[in-house]
Coordinates of C-alpha atoms in Angstrom, one line a residue:
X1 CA 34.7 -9.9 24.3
X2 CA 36.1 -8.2 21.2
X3 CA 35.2 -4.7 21.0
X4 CA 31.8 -4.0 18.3
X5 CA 32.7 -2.6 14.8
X6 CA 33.4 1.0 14.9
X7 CA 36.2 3.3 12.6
X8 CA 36.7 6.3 14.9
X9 CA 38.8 7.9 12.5
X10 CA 35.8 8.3 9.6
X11 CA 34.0 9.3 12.6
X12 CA 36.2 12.3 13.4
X13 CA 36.6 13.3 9.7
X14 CA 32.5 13.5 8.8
X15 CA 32.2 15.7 11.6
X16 CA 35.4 18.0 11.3
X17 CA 34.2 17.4 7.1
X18 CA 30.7 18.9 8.3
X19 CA 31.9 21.8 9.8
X20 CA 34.4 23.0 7.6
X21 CA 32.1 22.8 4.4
X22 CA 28.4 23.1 3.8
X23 CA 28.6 20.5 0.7
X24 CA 30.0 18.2 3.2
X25 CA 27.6 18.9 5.4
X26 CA 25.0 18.2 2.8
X27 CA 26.8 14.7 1.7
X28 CA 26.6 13.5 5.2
X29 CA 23.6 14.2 6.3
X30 CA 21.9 11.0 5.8
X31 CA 23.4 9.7 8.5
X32 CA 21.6 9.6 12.3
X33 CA 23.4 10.5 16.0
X34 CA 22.5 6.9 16.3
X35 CA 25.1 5.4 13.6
X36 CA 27.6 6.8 15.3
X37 CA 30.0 4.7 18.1
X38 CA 31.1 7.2 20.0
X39 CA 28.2 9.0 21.8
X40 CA 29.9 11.9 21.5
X41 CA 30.0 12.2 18.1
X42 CA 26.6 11.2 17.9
X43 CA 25.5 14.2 20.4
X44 CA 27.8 16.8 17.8
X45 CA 26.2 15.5 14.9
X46 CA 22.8 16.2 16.5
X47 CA 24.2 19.5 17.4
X48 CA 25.2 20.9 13.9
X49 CA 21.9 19.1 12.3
X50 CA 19.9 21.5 14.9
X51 CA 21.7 24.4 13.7
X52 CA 21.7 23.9 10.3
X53 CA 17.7 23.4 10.3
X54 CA 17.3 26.3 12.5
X55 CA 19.3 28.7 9.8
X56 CA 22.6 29.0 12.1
X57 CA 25.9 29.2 10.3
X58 CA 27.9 25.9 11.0
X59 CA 31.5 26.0 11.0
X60 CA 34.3 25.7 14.3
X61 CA 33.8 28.9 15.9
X62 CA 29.9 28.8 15.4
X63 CA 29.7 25.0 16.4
X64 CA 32.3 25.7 19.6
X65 CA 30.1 28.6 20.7
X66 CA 27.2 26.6 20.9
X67 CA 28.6 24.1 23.1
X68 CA 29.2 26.7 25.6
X69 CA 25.4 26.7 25.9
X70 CA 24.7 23.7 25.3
X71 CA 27.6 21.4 26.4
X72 CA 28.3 17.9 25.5
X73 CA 29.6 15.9 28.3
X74 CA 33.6 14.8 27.1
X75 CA 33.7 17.2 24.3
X76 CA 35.0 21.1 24.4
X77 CA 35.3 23.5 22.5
X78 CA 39.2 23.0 21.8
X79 CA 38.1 19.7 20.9
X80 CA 36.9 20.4 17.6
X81 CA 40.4 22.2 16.2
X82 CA 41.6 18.1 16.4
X83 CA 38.1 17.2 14.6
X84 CA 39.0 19.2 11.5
X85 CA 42.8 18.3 11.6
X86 CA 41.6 14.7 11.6
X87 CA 39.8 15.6 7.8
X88 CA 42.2 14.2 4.8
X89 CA 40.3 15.9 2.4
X90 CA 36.7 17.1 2.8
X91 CA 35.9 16.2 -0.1
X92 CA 35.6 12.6 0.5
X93 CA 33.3 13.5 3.3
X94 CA 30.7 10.9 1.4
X95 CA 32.8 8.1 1.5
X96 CA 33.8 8.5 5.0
X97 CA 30.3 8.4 5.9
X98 CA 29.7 5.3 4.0
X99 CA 32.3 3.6 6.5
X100 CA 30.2 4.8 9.6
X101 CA 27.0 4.1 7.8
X102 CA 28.4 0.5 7.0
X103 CA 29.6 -0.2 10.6
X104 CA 26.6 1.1 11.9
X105 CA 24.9 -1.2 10.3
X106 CA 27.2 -4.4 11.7
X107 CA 26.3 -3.3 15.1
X108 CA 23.2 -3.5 14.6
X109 CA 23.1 -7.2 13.0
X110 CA 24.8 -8.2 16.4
X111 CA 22.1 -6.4 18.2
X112 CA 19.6 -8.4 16.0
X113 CA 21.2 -11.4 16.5
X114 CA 21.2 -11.6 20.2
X115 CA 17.7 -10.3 20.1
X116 CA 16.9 -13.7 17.8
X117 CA 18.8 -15.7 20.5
X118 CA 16.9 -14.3 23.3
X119 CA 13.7 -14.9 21.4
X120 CA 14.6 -18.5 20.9
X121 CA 15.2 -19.7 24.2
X122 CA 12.0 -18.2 25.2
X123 CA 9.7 -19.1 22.6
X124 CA 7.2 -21.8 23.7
X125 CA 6.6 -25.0 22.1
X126 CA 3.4 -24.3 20.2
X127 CA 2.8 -25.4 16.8
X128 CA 3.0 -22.8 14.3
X129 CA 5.3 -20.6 16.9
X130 CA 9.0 -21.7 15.3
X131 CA 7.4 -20.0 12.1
X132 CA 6.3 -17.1 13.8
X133 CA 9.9 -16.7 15.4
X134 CA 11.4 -17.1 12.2
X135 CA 9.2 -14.1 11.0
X136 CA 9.9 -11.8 14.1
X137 CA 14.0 -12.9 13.3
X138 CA 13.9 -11.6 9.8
X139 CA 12.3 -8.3 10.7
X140 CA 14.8 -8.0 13.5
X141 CA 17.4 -8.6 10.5
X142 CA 15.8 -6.3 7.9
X143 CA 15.5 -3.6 10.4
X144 CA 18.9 -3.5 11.5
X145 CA 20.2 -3.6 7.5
X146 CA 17.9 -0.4 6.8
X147 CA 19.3 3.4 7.5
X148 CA 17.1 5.8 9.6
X149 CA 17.9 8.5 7.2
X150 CA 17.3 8.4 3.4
X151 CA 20.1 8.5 0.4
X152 CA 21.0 11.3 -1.4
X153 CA 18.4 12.7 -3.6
X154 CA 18.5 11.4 -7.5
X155 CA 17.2 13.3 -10.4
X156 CA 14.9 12.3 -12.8
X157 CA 18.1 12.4 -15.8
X158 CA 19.9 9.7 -13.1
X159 CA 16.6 7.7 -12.6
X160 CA 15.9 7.5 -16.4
X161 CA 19.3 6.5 -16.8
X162 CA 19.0 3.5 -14.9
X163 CA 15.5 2.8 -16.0
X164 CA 17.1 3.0 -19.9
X165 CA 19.4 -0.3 -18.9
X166 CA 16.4 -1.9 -17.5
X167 CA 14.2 -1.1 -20.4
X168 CA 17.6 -2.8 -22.8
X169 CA 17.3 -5.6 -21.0
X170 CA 14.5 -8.5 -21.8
X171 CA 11.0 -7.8 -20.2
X172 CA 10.6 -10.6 -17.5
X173 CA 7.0 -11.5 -18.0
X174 CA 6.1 -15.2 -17.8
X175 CA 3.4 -16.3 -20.6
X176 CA 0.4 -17.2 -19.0
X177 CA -1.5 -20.5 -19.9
X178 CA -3.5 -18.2 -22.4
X179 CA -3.0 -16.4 -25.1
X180 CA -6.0 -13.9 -24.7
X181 CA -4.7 -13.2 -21.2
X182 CA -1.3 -12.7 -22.3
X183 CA -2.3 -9.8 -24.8
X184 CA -3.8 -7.9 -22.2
X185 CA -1.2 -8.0 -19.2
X186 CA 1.8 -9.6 -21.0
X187 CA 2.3 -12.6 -18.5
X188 CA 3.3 -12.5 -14.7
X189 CA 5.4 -10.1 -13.8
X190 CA 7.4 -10.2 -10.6
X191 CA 6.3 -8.2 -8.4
X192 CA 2.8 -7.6 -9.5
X193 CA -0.5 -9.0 -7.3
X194 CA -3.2 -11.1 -9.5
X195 CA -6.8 -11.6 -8.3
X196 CA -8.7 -14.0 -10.2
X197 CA -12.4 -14.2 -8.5
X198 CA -15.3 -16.1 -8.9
X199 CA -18.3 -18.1 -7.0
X200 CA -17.4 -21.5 -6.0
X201 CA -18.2 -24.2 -8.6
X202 CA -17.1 -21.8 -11.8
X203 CA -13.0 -22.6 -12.0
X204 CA -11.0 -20.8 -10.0
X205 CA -8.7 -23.6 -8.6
X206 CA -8.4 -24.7 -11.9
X207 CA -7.0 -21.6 -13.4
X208 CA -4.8 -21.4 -10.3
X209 CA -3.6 -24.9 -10.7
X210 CA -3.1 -24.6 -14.9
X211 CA -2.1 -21.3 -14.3
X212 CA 1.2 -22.9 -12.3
X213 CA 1.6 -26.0 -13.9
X214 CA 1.8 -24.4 -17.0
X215 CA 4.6 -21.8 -15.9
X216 CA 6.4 -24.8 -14.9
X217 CA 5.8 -26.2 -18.3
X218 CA 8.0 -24.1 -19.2
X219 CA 11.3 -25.0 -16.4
X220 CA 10.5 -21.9 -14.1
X221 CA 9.3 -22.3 -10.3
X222 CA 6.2 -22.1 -9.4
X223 CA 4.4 -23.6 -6.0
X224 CA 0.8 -23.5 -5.2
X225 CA -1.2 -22.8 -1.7
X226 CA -3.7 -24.8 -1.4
X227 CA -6.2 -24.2 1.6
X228 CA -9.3 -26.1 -0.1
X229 CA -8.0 -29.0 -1.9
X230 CA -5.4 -31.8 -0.8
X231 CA -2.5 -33.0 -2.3
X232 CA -3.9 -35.7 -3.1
X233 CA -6.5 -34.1 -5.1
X234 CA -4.5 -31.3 -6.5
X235 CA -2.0 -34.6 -7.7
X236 CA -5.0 -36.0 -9.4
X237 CA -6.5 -32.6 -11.5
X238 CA -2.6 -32.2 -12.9
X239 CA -2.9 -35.8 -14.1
X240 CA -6.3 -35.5 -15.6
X241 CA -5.4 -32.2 -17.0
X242 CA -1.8 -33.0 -18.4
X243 CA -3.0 -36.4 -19.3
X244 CA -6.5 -35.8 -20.9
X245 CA -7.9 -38.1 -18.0
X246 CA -11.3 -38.4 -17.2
X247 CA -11.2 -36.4 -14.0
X248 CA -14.8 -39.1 -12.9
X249 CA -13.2 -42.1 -14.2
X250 CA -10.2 -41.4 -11.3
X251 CA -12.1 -40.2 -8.8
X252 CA -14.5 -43.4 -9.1
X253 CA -11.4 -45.4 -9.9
X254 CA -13.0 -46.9 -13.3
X255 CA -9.8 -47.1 -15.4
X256 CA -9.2 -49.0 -18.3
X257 CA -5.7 -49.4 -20.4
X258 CA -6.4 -46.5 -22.2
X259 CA -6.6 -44.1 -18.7
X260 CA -3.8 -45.7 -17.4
X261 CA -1.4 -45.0 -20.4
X262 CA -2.4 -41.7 -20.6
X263 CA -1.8 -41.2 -16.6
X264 CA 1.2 -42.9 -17.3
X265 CA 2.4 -40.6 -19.6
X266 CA 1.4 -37.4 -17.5
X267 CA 2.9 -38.6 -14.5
X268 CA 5.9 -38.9 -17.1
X269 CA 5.8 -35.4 -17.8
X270 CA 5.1 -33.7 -14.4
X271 CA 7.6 -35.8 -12.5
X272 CA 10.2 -33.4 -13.2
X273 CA 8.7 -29.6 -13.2
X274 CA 10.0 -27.6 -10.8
X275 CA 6.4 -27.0 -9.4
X276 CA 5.7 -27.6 -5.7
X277 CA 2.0 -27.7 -3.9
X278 CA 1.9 -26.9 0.1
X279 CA -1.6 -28.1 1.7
X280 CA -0.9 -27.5 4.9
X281 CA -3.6 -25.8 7.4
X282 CA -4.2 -23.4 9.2
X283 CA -1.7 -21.0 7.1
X284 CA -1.1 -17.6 7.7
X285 CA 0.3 -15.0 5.2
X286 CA 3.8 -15.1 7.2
X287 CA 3.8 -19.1 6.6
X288 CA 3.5 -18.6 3.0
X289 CA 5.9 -15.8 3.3
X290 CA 8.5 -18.0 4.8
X291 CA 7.6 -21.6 2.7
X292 CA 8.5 -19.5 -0.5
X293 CA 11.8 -17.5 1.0
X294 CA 12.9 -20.9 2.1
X295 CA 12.1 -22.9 -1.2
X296 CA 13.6 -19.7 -3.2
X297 CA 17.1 -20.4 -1.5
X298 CA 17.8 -24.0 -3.6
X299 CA 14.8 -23.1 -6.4
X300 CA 14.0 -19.9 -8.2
X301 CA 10.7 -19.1 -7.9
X302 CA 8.5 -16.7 -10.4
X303 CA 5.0 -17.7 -9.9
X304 CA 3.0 -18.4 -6.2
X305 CA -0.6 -19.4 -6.3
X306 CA -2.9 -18.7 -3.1
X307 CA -6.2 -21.0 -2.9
X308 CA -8.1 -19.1 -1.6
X309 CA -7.8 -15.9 0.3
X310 CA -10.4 -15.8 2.1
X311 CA -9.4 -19.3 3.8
X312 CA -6.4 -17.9 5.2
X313 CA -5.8 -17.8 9.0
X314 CA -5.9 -14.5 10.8
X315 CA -2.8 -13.3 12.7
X316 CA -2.8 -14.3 16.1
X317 CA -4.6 -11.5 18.2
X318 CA -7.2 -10.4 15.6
X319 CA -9.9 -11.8 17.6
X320 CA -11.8 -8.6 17.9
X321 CA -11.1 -7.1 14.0
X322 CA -13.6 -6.6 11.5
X323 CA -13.2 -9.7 8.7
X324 CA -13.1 -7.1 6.5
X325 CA -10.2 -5.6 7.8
X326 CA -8.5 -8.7 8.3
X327 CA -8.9 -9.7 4.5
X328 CA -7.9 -6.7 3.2
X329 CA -4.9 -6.8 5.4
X330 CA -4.0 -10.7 3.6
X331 CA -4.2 -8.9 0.3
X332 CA -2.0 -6.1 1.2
X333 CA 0.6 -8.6 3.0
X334 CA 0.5 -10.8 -0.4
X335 CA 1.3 -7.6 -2.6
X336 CA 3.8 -6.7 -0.2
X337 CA 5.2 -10.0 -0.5
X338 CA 5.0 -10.4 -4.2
X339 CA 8.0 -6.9 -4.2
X340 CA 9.7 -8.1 -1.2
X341 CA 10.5 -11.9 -2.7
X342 CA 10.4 -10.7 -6.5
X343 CA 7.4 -13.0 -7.3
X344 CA 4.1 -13.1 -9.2
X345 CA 1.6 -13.7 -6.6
X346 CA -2.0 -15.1 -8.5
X347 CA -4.6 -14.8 -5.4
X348 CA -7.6 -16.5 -5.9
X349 CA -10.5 -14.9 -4.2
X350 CA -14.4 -15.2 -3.7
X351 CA -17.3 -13.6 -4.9
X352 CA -20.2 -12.5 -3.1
X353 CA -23.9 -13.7 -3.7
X354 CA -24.9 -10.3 -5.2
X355 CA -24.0 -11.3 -8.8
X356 CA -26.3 -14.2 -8.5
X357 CA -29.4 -11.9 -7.8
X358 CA -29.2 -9.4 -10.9
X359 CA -30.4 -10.4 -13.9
X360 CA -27.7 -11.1 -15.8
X361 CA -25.8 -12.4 -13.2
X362 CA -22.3 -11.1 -14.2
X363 CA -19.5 -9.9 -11.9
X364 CA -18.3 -6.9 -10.5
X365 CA -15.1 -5.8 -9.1
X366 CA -18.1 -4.7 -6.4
X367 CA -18.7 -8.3 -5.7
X368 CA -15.1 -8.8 -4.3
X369 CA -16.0 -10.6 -0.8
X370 CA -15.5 -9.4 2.9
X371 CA -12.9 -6.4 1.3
X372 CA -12.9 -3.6 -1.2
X373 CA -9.2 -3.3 -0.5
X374 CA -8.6 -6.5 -2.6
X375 CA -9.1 -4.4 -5.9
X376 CA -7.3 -1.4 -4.2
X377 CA -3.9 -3.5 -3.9
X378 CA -3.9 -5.9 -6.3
X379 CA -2.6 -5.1 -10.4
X380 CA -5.0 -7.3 -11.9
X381 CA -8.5 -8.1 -11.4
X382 CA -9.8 -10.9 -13.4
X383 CA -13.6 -12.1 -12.9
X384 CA -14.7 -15.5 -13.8
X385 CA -18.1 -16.2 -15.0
X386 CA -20.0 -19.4 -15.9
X387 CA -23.9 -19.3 -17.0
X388 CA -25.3 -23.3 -16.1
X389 CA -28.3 -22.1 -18.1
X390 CA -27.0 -20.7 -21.3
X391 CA -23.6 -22.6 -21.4
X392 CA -22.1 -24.4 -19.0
X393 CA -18.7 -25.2 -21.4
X394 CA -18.0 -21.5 -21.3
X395 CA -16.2 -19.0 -19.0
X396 CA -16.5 -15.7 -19.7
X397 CA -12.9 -13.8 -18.4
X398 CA -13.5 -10.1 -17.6
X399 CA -10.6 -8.1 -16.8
X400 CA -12.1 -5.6 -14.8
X401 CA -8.8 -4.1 -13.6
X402 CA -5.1 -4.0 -15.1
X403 CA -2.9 -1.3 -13.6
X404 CA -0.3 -1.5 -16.7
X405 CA -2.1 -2.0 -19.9
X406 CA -6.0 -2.4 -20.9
X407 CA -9.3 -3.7 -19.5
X408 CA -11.2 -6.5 -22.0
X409 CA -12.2 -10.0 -22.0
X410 CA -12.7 -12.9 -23.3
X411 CA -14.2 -16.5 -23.3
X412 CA -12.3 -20.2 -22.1
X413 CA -13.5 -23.1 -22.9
X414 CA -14.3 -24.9 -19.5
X415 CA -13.3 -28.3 -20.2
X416 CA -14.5 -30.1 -16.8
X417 CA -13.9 -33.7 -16.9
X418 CA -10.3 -32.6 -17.8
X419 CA -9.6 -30.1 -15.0
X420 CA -8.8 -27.2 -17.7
X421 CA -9.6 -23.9 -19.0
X422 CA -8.9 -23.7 -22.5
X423 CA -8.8 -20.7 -25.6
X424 CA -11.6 -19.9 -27.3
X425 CA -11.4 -16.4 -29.3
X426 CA -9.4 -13.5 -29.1
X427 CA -10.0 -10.3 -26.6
X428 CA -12.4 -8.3 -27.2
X429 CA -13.6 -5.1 -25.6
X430 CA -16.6 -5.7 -22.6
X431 CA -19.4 -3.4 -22.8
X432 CA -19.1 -1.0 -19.7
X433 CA -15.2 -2.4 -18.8
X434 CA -13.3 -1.1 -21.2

């Protein structure tokens, strides 16, 4: 067998580097004992870190000294004269560390990767449990790609730099399907977590599905989870929406030449939007995180919908958690995942019964069910709201949290027998929201 990735040589010169100059000291020190192939080296770097946190001078006489007391097995004092000779130039010390940080890091992804092997010739043959292993694989991989120590500090005139060429560049918000909503968070961001709650019966899959079909619309990726619906019925909203489709007359299967040009023509139009729904069940926040990384490797993806979160599977081995800790651990996974893949993540969520009991029966971020840590992580919060009594054709849109711009609302139209939420009137401030 071939011997792992190592460079000795940078090895020797970051440590003779370290002693002969505090700056190089300082450029090395993100670096652990652990990155190190010889386990000697490792055990000196150790050495001089303990001495320069505990306020000792570090240079050869100092460092040789020490190891008089506190000996390293293989390495003398003597030993360190050939550690500085080894140094080219200590200035470089930085760039010698990077080639020990680097191989480091190779050694690892071996490691990892005989881990993964290991783990699948024992996994068992349980559905769901190829998923899971493909979960455990990529932490294995992302583990051994990450440092133990941080970079170098930047400074604020660095970081503002950098954010200056990112601010020159084209904000990356995708228009949402309204324009109301659009003025108050700008579109879907990547990165960014949106909760839009309600009780059943009021829209929510329908702004979920709209919501992606629409971002489609417009030749960018989206894919929908849906845990309530089928395929087959998510298949028939997009027609009746897209094609103005009685929603009644498909479901009862009364349609006349009029209905079927107009499905026609929809199917026409959706056939070739790079949107993608995934029904399957029982699905776990580590399914969906692994359906999207896998669909993002042919398709670029800027928009995943979750119907519904409370409806998603708990982890194996939650038995005994609260619910409440369970949900609020889906909505922290989802914002995690929303940074990790670069996505908008919409969440749709339910209410509680307590809105239905006041008087005037609106919504509060309060409301949120089985987890207050659903408003804690998300960056939006919209609340949908539909009065039977007063008007059932309107849905009131209170946007009771927004992390980057302004609170407000505003009403949709809630065209049912259609499967669509449409504009109405421009935002306007809520009484008590804004």
């Amino acid at each position: 067998m071939t011997d792992l990735p190592h460079d000795l040589a940078a090895e020797r010169a970051v440590l003779g580097a370290a002693m002969l100059a505090a700056s190089a000291a300082d450029d090395v020190d993100h670096l652990d004992p652990g990155d190190f192939y010889d386990h000697r080296h490792g055990a000196l770097l150790a050495l001089i870190r303990a001495m320069r946190e505990s306020g000792q001078p570090v240079d050869l006489g100092t460092v040789g000294g020490r190891l008089l007391t506190d000996p390293i097995p293989g390495l003398a004092p003597h030993d360190l004269q050939g550690l500085a000779a080894d140094v080219p130039t200590v200035g470089n010390a930085s760039w010698y560390a990077r080639i020990v940080a680097d191989t480091a890091v190779r050694r690892r992804l071996i490691a990892a990767g005989m881990r993964v092997q290991q783990m699948a010739h024992g996994a068992d043959d349980a559905p769901g449990s190829a998923a899971e292993l493909c979960d455990r694989a990529r932490v294995e991989i992302d583990a051994a790609a990450t440092t133990s120590r941080s970079g170098p500090w930047v400074t604020v005139g660095e970081s503002i730099a950098a954010s200056l060429d990112e601010w020159e560049r084209a904000a990356e918000f995708t228009p949402t399907a309204w324009p109301d909503l659009n003025r108050l968070i700008n579109g879907w961001a990547p990165g960014r977590m949106y909760v839009v709650a309600a009780r059943p019966g009021v829209g929510k899959s329908i702004f979920g599905v709209q919501a992606a079909a629409d971002v489609a619309r417009h030749g960018i990726g989206a894919c929908v989870f849906s845990l309530e619906m089928g395929r087959a019925e998510i298949d028939a909203r997009l027609v009746s929406s897209v094609g103005r489709v009685d929603y009644a007359l498909l479901e009862r299967r009364q349609l006349g030449d009029g209905e079927w040009r107009r499905i026609a023509e929809a199917v026409n139009r959706l056939s070739d939007l790079p949107l993608w729904v995934d029904d399957q069940v029982p699905l776990r926040v580590h399914d969906i995180r692994s359906r999207v990384r896998g669909l993002a490797r042919t398709h670029p993806i800027r928009l995943v919908v979750v119907d519904y979160l409370q409806l998603l599977a708990a982890p194996a081995g939650s038995g005994r958690t609260a619910r409440h800790e369970i949900v609020g651990e889906f909505s922290r996974a989802l914002k995690l995942l929303a940074k990790e893949l670069g996505v908008a993540v919409l969440v749709l969520s339910q209410l509680n019964r307590a809105s239905e009991i006041r008087a005037d029966k609106k919504p509060s971020m309060a409301d949120l069910r089985e987890s207050g840590e659903i408003e804690q992580n998300a960056d939006m919060v919209a609340l949908l709201h539909r009065d039977a009594d007063d008007d059932p054709s309107r849905v009131a849109v209170a946007v009771a949290k927004n992390r980057q711009g302004e609170r407000g609302g505003f009403p949709l139209r809630f065209a049912g027998q259609h499967c669509r939420l449409e504009s109405m009137a421009k935002v306007r401030p809520i009484p008590g929201v804004a």
